[in-house]
PDB file of C-alpha atoms in Angstrom:
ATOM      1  CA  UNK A  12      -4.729 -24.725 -11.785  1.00 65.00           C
ATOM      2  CA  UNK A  13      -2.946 -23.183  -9.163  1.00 78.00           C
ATOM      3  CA  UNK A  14      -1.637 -19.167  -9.740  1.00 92.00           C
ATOM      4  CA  UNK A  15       1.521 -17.738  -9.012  1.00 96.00           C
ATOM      5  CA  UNK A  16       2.603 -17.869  -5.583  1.00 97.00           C
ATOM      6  CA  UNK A  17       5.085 -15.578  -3.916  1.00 98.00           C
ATOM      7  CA  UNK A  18       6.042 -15.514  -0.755  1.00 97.00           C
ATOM      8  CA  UNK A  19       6.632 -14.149   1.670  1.00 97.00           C
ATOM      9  CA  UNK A  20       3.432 -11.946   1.335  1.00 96.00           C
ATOM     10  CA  UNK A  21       4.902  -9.350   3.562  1.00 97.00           C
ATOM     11  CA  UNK A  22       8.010  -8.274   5.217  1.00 96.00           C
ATOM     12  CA  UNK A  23       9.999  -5.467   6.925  1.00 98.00           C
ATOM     13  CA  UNK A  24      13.609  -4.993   6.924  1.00 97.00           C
ATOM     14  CA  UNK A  25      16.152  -2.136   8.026  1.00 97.00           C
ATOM     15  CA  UNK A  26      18.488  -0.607   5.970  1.00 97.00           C
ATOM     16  CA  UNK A  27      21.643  -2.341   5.056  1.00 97.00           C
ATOM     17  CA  UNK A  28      20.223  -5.840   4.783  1.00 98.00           C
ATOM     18  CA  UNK A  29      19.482  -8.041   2.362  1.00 98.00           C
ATOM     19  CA  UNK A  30      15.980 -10.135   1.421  1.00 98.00           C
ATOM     20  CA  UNK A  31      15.281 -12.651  -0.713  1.00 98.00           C
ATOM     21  CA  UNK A  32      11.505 -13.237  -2.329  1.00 98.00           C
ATOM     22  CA  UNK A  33      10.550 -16.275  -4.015  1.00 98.00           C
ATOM     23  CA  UNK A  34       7.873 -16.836  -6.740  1.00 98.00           C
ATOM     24  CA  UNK A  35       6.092 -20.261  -8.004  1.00 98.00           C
ATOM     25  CA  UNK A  36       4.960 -20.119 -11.616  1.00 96.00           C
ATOM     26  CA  UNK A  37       1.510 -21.629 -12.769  1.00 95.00           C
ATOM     27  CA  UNK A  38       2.480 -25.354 -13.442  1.00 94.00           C
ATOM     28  CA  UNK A  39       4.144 -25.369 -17.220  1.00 92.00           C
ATOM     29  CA  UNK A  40       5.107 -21.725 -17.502  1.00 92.00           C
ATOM     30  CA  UNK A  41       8.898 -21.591 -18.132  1.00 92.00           C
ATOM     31  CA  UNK A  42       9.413 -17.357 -18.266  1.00 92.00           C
ATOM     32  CA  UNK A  43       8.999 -15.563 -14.840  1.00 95.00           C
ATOM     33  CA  UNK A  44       8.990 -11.648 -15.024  1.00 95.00           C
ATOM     34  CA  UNK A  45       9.791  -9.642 -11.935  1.00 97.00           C
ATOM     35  CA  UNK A  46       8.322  -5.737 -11.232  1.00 97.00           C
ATOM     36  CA  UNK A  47       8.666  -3.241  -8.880  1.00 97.00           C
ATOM     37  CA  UNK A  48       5.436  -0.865  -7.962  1.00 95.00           C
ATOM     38  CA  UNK A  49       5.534   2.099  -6.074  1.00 94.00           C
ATOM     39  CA  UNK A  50       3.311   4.962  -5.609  1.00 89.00           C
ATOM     40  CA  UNK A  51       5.731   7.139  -6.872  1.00 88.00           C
ATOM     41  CA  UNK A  52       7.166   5.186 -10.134  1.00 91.00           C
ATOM     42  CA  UNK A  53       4.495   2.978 -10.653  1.00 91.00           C
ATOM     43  CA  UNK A  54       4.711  -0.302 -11.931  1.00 94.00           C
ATOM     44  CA  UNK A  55       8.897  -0.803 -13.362  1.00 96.00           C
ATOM     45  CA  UNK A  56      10.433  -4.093 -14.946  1.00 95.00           C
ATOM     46  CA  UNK A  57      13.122  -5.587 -12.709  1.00 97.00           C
ATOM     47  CA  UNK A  58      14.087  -8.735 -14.912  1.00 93.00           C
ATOM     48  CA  UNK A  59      13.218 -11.847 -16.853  1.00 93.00           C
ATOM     49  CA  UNK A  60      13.981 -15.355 -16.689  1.00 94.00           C
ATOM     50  CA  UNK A  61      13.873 -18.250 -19.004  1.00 92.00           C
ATOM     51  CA  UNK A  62      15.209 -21.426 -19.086  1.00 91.00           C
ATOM     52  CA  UNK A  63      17.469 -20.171 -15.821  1.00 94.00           C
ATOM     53  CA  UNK A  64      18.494 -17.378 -18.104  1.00 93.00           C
ATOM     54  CA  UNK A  65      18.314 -14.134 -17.464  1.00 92.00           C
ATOM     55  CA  UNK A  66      16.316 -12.392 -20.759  1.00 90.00           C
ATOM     56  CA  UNK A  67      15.133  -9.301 -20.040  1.00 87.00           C
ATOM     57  CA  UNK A  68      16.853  -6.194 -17.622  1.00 91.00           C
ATOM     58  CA  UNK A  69      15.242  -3.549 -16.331  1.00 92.00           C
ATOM     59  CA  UNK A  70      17.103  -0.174 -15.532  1.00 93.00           C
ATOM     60  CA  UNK A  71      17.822  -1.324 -12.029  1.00 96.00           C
ATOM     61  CA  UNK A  72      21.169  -0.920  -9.532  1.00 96.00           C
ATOM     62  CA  UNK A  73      23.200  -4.017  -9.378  1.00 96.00           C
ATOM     63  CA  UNK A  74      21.500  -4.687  -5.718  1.00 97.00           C
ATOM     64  CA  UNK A  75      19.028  -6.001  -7.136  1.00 98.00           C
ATOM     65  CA  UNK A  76      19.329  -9.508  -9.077  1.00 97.00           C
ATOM     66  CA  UNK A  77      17.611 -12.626  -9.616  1.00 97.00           C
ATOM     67  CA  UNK A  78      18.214 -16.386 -10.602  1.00 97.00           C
ATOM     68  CA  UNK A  79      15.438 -19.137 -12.035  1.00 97.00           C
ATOM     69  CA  UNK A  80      15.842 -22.632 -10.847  1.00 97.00           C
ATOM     70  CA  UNK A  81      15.389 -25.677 -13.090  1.00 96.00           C
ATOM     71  CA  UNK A  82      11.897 -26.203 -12.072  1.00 94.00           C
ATOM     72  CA  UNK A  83      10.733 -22.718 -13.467  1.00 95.00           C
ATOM     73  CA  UNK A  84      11.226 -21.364  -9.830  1.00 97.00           C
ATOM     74  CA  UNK A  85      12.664 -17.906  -9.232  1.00 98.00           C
ATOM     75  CA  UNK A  86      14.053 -15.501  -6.641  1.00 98.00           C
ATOM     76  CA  UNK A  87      14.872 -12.413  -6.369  1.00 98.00           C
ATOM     77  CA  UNK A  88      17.312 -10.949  -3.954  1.00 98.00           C
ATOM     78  CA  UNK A  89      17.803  -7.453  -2.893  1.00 98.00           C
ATOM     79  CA  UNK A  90      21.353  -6.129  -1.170  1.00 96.00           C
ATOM     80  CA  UNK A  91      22.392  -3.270   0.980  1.00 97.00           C
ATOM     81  CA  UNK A  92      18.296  -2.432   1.005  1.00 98.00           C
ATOM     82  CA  UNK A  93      17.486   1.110   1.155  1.00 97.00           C
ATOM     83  CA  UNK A  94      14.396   2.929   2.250  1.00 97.00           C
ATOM     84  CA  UNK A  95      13.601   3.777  -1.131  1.00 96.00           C
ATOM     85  CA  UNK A  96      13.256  -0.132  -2.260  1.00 97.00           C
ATOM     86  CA  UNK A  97       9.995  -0.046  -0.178  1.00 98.00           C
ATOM     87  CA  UNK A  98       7.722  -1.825  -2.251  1.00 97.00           C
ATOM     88  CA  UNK A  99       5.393  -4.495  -3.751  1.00 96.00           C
ATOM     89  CA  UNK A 100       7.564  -6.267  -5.793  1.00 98.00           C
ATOM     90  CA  UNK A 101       5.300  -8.608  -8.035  1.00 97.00           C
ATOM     91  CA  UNK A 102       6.002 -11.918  -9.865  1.00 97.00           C
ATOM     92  CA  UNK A 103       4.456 -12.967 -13.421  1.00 96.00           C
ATOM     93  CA  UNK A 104       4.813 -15.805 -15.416  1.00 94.00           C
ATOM     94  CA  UNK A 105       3.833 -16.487 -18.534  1.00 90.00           C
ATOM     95  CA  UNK A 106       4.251 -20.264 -20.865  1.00 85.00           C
ATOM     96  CA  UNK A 107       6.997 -19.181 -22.876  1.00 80.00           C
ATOM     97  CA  UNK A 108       8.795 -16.142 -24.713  1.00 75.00           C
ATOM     98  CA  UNK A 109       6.410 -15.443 -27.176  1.00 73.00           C
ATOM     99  CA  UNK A 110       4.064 -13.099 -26.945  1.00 66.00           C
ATOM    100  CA  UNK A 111       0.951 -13.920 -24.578  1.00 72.00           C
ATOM    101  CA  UNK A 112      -0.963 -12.868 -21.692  1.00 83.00           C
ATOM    102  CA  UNK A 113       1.238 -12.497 -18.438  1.00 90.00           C
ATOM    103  CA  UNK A 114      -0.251 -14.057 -15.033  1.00 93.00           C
ATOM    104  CA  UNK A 115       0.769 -11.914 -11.505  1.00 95.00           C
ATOM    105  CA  UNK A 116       1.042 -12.722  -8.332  1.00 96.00           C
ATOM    106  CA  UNK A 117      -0.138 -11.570  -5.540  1.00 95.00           C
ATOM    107  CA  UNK A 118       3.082  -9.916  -4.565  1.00 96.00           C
ATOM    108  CA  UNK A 119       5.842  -9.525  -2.082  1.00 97.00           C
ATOM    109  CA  UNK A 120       5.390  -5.953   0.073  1.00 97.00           C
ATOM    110  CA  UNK A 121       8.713  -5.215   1.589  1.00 98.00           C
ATOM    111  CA  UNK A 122       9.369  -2.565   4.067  1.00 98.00           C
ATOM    112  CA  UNK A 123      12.501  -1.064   4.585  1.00 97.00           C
ATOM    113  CA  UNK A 124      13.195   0.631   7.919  1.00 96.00           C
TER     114      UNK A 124
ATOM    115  CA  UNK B  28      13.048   4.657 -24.364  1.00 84.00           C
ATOM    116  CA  UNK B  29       9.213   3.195 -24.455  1.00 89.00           C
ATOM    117  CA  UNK B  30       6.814   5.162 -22.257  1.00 94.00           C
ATOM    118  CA  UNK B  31       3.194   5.149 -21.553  1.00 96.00           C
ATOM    119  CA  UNK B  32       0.792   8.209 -20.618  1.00 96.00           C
ATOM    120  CA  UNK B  33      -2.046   7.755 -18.822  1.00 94.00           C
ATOM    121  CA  UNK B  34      -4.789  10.297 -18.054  1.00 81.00           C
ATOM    122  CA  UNK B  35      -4.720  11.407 -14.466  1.00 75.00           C
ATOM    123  CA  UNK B  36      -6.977   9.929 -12.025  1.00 80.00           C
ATOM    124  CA  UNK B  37      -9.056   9.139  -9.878  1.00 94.00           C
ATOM    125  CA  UNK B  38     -12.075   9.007 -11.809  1.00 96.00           C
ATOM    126  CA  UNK B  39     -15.626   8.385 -10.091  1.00 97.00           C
ATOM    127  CA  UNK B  40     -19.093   7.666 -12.313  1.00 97.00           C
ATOM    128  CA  UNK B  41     -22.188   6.584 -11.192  1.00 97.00           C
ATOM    129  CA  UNK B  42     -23.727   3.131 -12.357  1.00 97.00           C
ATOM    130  CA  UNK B  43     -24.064   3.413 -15.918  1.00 97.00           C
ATOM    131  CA  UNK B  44     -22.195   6.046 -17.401  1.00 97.00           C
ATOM    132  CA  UNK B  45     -19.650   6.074 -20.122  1.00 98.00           C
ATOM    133  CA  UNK B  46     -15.753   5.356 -19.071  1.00 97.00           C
ATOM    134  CA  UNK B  47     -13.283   6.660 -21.249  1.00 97.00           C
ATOM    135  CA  UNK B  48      -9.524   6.179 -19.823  1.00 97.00           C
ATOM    136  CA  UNK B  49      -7.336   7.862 -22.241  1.00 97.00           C
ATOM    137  CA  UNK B  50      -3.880   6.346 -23.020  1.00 97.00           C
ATOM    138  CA  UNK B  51      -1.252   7.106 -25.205  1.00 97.00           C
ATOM    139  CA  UNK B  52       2.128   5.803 -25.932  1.00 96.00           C
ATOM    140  CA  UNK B  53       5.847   6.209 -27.325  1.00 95.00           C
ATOM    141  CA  UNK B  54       7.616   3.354 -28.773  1.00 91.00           C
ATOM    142  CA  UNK B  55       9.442   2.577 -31.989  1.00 85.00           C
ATOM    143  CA  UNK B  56       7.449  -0.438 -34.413  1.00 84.00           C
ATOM    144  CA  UNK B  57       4.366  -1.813 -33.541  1.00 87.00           C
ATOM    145  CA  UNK B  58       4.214  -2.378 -29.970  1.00 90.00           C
ATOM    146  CA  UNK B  59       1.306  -5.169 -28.361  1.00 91.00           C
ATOM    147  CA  UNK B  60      -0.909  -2.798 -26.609  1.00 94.00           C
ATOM    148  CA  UNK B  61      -2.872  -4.362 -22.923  1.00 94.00           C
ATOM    149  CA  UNK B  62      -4.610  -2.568 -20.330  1.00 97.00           C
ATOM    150  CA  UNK B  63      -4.438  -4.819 -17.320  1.00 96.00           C
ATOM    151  CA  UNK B  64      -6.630  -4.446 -13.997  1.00 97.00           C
ATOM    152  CA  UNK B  65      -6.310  -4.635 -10.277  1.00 94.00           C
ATOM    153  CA  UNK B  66      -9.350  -5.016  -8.357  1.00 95.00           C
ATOM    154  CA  UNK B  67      -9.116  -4.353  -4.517  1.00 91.00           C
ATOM    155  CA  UNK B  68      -7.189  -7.239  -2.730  1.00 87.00           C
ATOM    156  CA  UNK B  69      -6.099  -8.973  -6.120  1.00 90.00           C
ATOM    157  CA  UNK B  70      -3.564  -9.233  -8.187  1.00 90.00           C
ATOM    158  CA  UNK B  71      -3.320  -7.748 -11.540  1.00 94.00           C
ATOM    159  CA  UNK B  72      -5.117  -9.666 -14.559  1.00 94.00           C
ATOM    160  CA  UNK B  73      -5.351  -8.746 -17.937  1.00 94.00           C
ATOM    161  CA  UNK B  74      -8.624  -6.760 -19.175  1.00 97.00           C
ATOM    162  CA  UNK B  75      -7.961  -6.711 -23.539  1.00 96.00           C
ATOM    163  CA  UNK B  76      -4.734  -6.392 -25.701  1.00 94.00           C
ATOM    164  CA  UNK B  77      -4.461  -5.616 -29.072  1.00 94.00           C
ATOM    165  CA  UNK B  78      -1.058  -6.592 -31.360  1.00 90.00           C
ATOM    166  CA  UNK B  79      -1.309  -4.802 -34.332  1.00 90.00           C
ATOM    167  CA  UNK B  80      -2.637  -1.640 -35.544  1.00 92.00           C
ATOM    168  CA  UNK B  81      -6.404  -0.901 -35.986  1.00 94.00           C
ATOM    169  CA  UNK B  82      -7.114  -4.033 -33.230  1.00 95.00           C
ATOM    170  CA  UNK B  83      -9.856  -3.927 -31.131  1.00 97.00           C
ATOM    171  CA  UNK B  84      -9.586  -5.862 -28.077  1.00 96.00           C
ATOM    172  CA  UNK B  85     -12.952  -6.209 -26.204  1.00 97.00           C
ATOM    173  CA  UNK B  86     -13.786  -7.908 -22.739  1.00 97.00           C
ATOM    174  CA  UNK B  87     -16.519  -7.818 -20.046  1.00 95.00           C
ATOM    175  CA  UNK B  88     -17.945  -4.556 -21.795  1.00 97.00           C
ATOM    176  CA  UNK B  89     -14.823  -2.988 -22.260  1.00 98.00           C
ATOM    177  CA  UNK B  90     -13.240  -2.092 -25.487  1.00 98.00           C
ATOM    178  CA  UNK B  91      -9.947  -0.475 -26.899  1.00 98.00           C
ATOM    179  CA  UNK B  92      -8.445   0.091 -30.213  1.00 98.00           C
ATOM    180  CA  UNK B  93      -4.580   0.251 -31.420  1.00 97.00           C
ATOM    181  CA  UNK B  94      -4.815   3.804 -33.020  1.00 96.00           C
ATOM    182  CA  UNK B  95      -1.289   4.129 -34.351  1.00 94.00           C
ATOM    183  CA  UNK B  96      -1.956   7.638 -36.348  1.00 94.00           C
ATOM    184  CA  UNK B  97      -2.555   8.765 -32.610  1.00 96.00           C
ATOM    185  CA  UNK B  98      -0.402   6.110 -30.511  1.00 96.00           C
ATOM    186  CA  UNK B  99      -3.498   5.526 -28.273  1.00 97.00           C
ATOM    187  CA  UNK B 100      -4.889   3.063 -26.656  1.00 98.00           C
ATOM    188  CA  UNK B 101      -8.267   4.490 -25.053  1.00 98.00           C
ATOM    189  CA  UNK B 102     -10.098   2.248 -22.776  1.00 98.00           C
ATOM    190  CA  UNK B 103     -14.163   2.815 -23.101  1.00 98.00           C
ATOM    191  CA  UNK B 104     -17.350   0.899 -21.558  1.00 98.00           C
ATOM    192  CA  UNK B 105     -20.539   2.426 -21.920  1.00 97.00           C
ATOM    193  CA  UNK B 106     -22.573   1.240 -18.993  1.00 96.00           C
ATOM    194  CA  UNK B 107     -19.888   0.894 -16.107  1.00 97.00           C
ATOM    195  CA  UNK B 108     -21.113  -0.929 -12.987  1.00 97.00           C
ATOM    196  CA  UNK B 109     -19.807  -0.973  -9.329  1.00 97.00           C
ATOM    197  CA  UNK B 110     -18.048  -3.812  -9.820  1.00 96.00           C
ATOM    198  CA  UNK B 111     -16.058  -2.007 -12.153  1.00 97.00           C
ATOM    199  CA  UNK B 112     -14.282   0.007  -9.299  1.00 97.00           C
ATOM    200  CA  UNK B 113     -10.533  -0.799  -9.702  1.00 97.00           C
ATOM    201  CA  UNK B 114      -7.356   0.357 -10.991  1.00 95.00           C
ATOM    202  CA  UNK B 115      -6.686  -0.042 -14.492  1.00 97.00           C
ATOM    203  CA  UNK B 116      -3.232  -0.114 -16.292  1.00 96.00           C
ATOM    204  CA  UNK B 117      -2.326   0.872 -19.957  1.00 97.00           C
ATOM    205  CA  UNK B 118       0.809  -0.960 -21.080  1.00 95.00           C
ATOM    206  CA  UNK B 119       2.942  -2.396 -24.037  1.00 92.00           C
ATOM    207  CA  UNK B 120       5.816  -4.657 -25.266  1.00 89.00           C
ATOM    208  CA  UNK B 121       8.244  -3.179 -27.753  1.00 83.00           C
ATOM    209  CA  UNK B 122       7.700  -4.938 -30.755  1.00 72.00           C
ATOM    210  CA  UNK B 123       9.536  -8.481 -31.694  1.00 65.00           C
ATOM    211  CA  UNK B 124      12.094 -10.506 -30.159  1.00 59.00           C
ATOM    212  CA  UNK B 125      12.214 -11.594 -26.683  1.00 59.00           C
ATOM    213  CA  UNK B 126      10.672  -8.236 -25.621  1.00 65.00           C
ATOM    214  CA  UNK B 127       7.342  -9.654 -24.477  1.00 65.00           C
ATOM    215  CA  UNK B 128       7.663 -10.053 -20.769  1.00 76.00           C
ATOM    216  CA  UNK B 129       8.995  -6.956 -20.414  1.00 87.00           C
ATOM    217  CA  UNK B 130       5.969  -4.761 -20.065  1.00 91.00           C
ATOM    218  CA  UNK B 131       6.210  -0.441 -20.013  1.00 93.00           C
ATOM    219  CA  UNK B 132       3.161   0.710 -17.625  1.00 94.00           C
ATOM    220  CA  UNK B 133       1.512   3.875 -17.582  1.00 95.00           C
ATOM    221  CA  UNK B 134       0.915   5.318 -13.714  1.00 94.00           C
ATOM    222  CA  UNK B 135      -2.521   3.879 -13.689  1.00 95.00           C
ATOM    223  CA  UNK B 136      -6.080   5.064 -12.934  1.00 96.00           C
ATOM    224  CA  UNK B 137      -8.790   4.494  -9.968  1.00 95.00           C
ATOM    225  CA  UNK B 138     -12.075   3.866 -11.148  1.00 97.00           C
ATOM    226  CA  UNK B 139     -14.574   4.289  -8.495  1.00 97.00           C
ATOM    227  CA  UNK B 140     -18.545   3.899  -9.606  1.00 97.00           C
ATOM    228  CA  UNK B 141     -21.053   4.846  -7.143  1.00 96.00           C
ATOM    229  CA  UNK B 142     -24.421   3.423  -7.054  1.00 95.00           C
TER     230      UNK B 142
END
């Protein structure tokens, strides 16, 4: 069974643009949790998705927001980046909402310049 | 809000000595308890978890129990190996609900074990 893919695996940006990373659940797992580690803050929730919904929120600016597609897909798009959203920004998925192990990617390292 | 303390690192053992990695927590209920694991160049994976007080999770030699007198969480292996070297990660859900892929990490710890 294949893990949870997110691409791309690394990236650099400047300040005042925008990305967009994408993450693949395992095959059959419907909730995809996003996270944010840092040296400084460690590992922070971003947001979860279920069913295309939006479940969960982290404490996050409004730059930051996500969407799930219909095939358990998800994305997660960054505005107006700033050079503190340097990051890995990791992807989990899990098979539903209740409670059970959570699977991570490999994660998305984003440099802002 | 929940948080999660973990003792300050790095730590470094030799091959077969005792690990303790001390973690406590602060959270309302009965949280689900994990300590998850990064080994170099992988993702993270979970290591135990434990869901209700008194719980002892257990896996590849490693043990923890859900103390909730003392909201810990203490990670232990008696004989650590080299292979052990890695970072580990307390962490919980709040209890209930939809809370559960929402996870509050502590800052982690880096294990390294000589030979």
């Amino acid at each position: 069974k294949a893990g949870v893919t997110q691409t791309p695996r690394y990236l650099i940006k400047t300040r005042g643009q925008q990305v967009t990373l994408s993450c693949s659940p395992i095959s059959g797992h419907r909730s995809v949790s996003w996270y944010q580690q840092t040296p400084g803050q460690g590992l922070q929730f971003l947001f979860e998705y279920f069913s295309e919904t939006q479940r969960n929120k982290g404490n996050f600016p409004g730059r930051f927001s996500g969407r799930q597609f219909s095939n358990s897909r998800s994305e997660m798009n960054v505005s107006t980046l700033e050079l503190g959203d340097s990051a890995l920004y990791l992807c989990a998925s899990r098979p539903g909402l209740a409670a059970g192990e959570l699977f991570f990617g490999e994660g998305s390292r984003l440099t802002v310049l | 809000g929940d948080s999660v303390t973990q003792m300050e690192g790095p730590v470094t053992l030799s091959e077969e000595a005792f690990l303790t990695i001390n973690c406590t927590y602060t959270a309302t209920g009965y949280p689900s308890l994990f300590w998850y694991v990064q080994y170099p160049g992988e993702s993270l994976q979970l290591l135990l978890k434990a869901t209700k007080a008194d719980d002892k999770g257990s896996n590849k030699g490693f043990e923890a129990t859900y103390r909730k007198e003392t909201t810990s969480f203490h990670l232990e292996k008696g004989s650590v190996q080299v292979s052990d070297s890695a970072v580990y990660f307390c962490a919980l859900s709040a209890a209930g609900g939809t809370s559960y892929g929402k996870l509050t990490f502590g800052q982690g710890t880096i294990l390294t074990v000589h030979p």
